Short mmCIF file of C-alpha atoms and ligand atoms in Angstrom, two decimals:
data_model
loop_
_atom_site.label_atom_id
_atom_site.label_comp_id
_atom_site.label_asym_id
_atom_site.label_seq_id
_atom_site.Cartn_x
_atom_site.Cartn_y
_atom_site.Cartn_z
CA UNK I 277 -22.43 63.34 -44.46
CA UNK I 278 -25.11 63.14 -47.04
CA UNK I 279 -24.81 61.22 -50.04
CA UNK I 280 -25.85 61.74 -53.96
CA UNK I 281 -27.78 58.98 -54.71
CA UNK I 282 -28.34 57.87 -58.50
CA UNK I 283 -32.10 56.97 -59.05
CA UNK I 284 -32.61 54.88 -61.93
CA UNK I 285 -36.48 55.45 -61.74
CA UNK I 286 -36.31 58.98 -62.28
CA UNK I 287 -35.17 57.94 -65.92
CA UNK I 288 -37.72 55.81 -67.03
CA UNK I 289 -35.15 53.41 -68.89
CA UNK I 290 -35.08 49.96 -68.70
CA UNK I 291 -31.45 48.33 -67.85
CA UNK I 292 -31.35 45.51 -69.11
CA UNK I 293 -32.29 47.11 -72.84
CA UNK I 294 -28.01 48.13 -72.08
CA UNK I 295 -27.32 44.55 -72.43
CA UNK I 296 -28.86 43.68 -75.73
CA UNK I 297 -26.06 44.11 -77.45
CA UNK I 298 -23.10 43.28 -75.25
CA UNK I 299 -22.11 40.05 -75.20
CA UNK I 300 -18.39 40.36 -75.05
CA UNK I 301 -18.85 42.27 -71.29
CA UNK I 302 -21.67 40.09 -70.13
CA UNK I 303 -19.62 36.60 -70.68
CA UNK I 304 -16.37 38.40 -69.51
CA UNK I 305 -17.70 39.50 -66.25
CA UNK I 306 -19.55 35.70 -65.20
CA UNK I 307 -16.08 34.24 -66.66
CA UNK I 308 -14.64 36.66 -63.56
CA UNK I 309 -17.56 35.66 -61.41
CA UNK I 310 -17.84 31.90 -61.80
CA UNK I 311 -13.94 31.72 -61.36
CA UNK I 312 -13.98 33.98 -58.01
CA UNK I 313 -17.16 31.84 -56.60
CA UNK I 314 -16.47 28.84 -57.88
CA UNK I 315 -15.68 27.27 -53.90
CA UNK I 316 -17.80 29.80 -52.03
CA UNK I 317 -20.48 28.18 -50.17
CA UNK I 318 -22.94 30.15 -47.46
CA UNK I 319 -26.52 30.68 -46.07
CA UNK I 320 -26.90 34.24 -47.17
CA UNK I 321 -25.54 36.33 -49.92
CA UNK I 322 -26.32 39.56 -51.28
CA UNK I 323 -25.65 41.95 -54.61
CA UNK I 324 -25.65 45.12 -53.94
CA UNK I 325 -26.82 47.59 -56.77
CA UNK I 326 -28.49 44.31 -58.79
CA UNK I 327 -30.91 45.79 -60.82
CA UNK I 328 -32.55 42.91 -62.83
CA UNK I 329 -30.37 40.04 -61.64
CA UNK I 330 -27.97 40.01 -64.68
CA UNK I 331 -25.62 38.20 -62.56
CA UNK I 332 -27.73 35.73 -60.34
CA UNK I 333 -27.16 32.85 -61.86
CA UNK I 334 -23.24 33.32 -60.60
CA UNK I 335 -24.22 32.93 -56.87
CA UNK I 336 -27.68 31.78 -56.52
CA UNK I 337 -26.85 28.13 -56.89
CA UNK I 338 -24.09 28.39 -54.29
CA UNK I 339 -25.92 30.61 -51.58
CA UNK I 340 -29.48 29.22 -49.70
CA UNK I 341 -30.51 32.48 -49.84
CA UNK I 342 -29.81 35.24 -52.27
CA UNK I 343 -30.53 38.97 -51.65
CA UNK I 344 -31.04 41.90 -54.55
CA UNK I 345 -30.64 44.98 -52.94
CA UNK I 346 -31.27 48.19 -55.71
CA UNK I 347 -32.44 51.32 -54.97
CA UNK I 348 -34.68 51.29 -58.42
CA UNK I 349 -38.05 49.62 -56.66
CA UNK I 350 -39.41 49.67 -60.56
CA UNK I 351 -36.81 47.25 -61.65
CA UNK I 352 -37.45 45.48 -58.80
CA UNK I 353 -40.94 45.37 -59.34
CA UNK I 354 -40.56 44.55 -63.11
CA UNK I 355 -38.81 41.78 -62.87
CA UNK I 356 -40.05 40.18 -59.83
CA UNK I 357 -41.80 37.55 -60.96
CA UNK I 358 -38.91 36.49 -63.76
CA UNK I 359 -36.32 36.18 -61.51
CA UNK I 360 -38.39 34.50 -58.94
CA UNK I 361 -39.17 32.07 -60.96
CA UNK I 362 -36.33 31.73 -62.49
CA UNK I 363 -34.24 31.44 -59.19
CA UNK I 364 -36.72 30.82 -56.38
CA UNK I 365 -34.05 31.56 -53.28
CA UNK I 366 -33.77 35.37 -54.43
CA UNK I 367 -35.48 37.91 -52.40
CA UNK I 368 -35.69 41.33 -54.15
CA UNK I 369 -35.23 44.45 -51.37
CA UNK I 370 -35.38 48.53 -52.54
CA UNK I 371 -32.48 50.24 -50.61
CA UNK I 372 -29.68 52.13 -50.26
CA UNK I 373 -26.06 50.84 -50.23
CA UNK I 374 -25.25 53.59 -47.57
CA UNK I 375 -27.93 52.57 -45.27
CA UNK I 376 -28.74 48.87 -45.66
CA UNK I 377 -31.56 47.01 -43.64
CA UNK I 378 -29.68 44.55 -41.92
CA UNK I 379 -28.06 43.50 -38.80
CA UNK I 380 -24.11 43.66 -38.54
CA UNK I 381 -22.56 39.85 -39.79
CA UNK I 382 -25.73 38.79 -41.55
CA UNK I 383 -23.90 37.90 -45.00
CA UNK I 384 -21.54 35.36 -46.19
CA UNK I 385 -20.42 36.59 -49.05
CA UNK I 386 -21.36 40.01 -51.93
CA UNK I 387 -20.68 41.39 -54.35
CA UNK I 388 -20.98 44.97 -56.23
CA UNK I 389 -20.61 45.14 -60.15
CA UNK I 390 -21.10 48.37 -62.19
CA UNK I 391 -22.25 50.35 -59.45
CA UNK I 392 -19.19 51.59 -57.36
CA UNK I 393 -19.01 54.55 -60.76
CA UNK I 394 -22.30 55.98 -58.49
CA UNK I 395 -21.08 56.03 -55.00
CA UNK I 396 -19.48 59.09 -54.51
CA UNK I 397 -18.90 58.96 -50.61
CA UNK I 398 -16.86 55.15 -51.01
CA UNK I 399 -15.97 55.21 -47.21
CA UNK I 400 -18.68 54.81 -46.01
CA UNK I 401 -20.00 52.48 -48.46
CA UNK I 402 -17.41 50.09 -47.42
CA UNK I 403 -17.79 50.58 -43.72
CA UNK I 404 -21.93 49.76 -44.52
CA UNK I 405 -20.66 46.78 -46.27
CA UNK I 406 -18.36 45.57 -43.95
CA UNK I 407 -20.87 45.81 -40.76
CA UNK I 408 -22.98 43.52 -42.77
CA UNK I 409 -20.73 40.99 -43.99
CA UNK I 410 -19.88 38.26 -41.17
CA UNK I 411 -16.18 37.26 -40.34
CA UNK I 412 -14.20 35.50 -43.44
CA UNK I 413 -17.20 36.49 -45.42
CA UNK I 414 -16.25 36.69 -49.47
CA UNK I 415 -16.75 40.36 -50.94
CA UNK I 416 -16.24 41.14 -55.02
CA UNK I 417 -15.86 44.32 -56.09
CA UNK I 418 -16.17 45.69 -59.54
CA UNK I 419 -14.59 49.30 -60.46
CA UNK I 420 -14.29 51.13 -63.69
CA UNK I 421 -10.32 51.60 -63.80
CA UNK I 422 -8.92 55.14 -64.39
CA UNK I 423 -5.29 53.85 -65.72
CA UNK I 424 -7.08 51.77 -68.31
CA UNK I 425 -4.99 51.99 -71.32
CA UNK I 426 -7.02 54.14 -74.01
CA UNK I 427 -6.52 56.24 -70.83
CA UNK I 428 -3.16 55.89 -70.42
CA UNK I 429 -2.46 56.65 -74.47
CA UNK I 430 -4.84 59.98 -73.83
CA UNK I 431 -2.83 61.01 -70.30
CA UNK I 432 0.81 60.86 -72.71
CA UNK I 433 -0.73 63.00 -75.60
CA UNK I 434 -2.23 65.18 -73.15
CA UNK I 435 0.83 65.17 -70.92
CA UNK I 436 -1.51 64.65 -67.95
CA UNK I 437 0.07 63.58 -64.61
CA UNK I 438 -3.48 63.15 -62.88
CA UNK I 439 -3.67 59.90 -64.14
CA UNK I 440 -1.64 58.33 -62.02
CA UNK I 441 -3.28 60.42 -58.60
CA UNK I 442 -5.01 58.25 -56.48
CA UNK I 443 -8.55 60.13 -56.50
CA UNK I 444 -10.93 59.17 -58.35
CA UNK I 445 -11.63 60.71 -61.80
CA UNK I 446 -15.45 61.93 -62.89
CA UNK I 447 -16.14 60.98 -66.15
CA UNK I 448 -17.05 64.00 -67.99
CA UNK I 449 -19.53 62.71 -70.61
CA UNK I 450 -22.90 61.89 -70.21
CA UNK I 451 -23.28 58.71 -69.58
CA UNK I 452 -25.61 56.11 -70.89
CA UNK I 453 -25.64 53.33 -68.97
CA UNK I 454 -29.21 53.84 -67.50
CA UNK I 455 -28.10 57.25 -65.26
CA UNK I 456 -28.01 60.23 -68.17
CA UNK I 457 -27.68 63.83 -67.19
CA UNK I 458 -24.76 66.13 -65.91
CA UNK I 459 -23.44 66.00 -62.60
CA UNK I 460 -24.18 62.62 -61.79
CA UNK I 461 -21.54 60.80 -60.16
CA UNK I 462 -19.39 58.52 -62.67
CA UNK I 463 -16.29 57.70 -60.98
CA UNK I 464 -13.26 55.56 -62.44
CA UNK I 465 -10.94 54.67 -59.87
CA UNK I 466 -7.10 54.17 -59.01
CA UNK I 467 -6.94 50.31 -58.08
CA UNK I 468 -4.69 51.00 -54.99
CA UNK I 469 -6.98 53.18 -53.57
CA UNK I 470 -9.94 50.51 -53.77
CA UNK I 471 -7.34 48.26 -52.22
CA UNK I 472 -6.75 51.25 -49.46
CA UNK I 473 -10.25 51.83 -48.56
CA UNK I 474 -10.79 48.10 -48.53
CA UNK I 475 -8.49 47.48 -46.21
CA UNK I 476 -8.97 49.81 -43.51
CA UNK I 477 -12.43 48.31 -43.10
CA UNK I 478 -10.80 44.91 -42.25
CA UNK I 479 -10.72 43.28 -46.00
CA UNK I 480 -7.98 41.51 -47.66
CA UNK I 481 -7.53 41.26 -51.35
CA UNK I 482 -7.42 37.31 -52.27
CA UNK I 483 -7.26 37.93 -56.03
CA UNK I 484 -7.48 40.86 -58.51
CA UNK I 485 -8.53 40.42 -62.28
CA UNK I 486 -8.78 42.82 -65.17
CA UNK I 487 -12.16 42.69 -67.30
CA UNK I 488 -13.19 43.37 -70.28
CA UNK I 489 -10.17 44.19 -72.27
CA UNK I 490 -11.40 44.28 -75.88
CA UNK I 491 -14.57 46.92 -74.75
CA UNK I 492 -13.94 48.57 -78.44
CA UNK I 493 -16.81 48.71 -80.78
CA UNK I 494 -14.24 48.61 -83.44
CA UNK I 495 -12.63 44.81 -82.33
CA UNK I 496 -16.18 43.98 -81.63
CA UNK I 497 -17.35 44.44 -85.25
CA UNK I 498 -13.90 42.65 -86.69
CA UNK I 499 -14.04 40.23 -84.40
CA UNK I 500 -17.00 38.90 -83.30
CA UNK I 501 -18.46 38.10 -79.69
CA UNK I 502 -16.77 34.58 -79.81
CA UNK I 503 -13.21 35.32 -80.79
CA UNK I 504 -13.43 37.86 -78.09
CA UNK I 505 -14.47 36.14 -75.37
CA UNK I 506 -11.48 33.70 -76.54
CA UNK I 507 -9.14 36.57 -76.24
CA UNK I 508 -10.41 38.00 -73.51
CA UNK I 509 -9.42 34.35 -71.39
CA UNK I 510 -6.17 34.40 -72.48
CA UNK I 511 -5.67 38.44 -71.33
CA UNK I 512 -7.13 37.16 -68.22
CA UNK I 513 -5.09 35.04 -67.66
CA UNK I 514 -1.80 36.44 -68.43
CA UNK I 515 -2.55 40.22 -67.27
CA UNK I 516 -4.75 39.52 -64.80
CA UNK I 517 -2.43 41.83 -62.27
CA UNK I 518 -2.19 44.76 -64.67
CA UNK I 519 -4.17 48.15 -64.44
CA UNK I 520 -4.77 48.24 -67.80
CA UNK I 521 -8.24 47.31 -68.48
CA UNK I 522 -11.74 49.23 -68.50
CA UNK I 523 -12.83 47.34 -65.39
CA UNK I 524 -11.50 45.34 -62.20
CA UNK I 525 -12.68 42.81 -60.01
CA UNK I 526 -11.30 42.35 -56.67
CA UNK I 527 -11.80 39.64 -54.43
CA UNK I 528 -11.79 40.42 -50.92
CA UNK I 529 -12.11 38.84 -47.65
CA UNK I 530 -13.05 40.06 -44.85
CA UNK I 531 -11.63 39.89 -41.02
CA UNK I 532 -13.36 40.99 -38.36
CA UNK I 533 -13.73 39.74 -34.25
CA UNK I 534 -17.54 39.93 -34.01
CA UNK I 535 -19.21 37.09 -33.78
CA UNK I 536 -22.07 35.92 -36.09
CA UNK I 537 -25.37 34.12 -35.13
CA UNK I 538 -27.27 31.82 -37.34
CA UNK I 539 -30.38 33.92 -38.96
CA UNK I 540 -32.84 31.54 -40.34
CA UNK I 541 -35.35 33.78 -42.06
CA UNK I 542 -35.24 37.19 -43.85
CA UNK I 543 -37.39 38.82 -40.50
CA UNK I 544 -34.01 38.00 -38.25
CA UNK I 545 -32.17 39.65 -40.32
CA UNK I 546 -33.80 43.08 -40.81
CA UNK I 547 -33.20 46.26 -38.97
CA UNK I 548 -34.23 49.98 -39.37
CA UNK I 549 -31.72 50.98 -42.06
CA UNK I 550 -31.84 54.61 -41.03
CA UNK I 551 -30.83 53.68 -37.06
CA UNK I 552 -30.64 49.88 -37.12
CA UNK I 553 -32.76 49.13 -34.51
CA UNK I 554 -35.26 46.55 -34.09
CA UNK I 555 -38.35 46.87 -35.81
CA UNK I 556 -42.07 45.12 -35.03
CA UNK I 557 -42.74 43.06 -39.04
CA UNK I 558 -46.16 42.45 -39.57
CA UNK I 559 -46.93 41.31 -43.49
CA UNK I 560 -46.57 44.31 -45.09
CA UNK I 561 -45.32 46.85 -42.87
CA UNK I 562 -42.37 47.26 -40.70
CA UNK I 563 -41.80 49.86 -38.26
CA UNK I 564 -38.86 50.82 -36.33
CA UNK I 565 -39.04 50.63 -32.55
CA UNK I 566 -36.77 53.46 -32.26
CA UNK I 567 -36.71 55.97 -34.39
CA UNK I 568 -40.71 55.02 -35.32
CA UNK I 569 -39.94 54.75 -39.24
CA UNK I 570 -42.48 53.16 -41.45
CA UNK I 571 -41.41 51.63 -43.81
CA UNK I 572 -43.89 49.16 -46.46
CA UNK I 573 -44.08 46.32 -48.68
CA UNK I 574 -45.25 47.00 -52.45
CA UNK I 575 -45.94 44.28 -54.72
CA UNK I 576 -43.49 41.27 -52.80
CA UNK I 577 -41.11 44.05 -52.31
CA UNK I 578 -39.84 45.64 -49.41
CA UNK I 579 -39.17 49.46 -49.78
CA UNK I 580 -36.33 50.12 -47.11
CA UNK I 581 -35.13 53.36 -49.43
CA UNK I 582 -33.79 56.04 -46.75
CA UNK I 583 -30.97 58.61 -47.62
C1 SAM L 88 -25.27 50.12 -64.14
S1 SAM L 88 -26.46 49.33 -63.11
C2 SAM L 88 -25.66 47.78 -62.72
C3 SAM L 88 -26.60 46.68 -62.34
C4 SAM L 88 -25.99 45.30 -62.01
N1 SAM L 88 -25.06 45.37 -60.89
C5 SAM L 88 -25.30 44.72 -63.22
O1 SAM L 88 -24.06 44.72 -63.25
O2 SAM L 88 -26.00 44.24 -64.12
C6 SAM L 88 -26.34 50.25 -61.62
C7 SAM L 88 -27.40 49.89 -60.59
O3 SAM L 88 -27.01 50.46 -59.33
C8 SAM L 88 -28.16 50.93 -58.67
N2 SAM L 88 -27.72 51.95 -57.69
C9 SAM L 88 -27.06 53.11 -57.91
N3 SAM L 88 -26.83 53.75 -56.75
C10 SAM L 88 -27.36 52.98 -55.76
C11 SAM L 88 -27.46 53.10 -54.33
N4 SAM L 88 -26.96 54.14 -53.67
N5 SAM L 88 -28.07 52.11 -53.65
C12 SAM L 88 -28.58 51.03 -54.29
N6 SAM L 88 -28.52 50.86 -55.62
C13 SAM L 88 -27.93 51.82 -56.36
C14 SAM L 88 -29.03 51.47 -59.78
O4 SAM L 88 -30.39 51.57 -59.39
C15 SAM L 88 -28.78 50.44 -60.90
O5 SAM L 88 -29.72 49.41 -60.88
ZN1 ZN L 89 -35.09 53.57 -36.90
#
């Protein structure tokens, strides 16, 4: 089944521009982070859907080695040498989240933030995700909620049931968080049937916490970033369980019986991502020793993009 993909390079916009002026949402979601990481531990972990490594300082420190997986290869390539520096464990990879490059159980832990709103075939994301993530492996997931409660208010005026339907609900606007246009995919989501899908791939949800629950430029401008983020610790904490903010974080684990072996270097790990075989790695060129896919290495970074 073929997937839409959302390619950020096709708008010429740079993310982290988005970020300039949102504070509020950038300390809420490491509060979130930092609190669901805070004992994790591992060899390898990777974001999926990282873009410019907004949220690397929440695992890079914990993980020996951290992988940035986006299938925009010009972020990747603008902001190699920043985020290098910056964090020198990080490796930056182009790909797809449907088709990753990596042997099943190579990860410890994950996580995906702002990016499930693009996958429009969430199946078989998860199932990608859960080949690659070893036994008791930590997975985060981030998901714009549908029953958030400007939604809720709308859905009584409106006398609109679907709100409370588990499918997911397109976002009609154009969007402008870095992927404009009509028609492409921005899903919100019912929380249970995250949880659902989550499950049947073998994950358990440890802990659930709303985000985020002042996102309204009008509090913002009363307010102030600070006496929001003070607010937004003590909604945390006290609705943490409740569908009723803009965005959710679930922590998940993740059970499984296969075993996992010990991969040293980022070459063990690799696979074709289109038929996960083997492939022969020279310095700048992989190719697959199955399927015969070439696939190349552009300015430090790997371009393992496939659909
Ligand atoms: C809104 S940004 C979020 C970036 C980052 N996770 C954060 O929270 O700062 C969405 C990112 O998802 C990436 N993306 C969308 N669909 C993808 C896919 N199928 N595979 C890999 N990356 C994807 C985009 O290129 C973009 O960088
Ligand atoms: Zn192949």
């Amino acid at each position: 089944m073929k997937q839409e993909i959302v390619n950020y390079d096709g708008y010429d916009y740079d993310y982290s521009t988005y970020w300039k002026d949102r504070q509020y949402e950038n300390i809420s979601e490491h509060y979130v982070l930092n609190k669901f990481l805070n004992n994790e531990r591992g060899e390898w972990f990777i974001d999926i859907g990282g873009s410019y490594g907004r949220l690397a300082d929440c695992y890079a420190g914990k993980f020996q080695n951290a992988v940035i997986i986006d299938y925009s290869l010009k972020t990747l390539q603008k902001n190699y040498q920043i985020m290098t520096d910056k964090y020198p464990n990080l490796i930056l990879i182009a790909a797809n989240a449907y088709k990753l490059p990596f042997k099943n159980s190579s990860f410890d832990g994950g996580l995906m933030v702002r990016v499930l709103h693009h996958i429009d075939k969430q199946k078989e994301y998860f199932k990608e995700v859960a080949r690659i993530l070893k036994n008791d492996g930590v997975y985060i997931q981030e998901f714009a909620n549908k029953k958030h409660i400007k939604a809720r208010v709308k859905a009584i005026l409106h006398r609109d049931k679907e709100i409370n339907s588990l499918e997911p609900y397109q976002q009609p606007t154009i969007n402008l968080e870095g992927a404009k246009g009509d028609g492409v995919p921005f899903l919100n989501y019912h929380s249970k049937y995250i949880e659902n899908l989550l499950k049947e791939e073998g994950f358990q949800l440890e802990k659930k916490q709303g985000c985020s629950y002042f996102r309204i430029p009008l509090l913002k401008k009363i307010f102030g970033t600070k006496i929001l983020v003070i607010l937004e610790k003590v909604f945390q904490h006290f609705f943490a369980k409740t569908d009723i903010s803009p965005s959710i974080f679930f922590k998940e684990r993740l059970h499984k019986k296969e075993k996992s072996p010990a991969y040293i270097r980022l070459d063990d790990l690799l696979v074709c991502p289109s038929c996960k075989h083997e492939m022969i790695i020279d310095k700048t060129k992989a190719v697959c020793t199955n399927c015969k896919k070439e696939y190349f290495k552009k300015d430090n970074i790997w371009d393992f993009r496939t659909e």
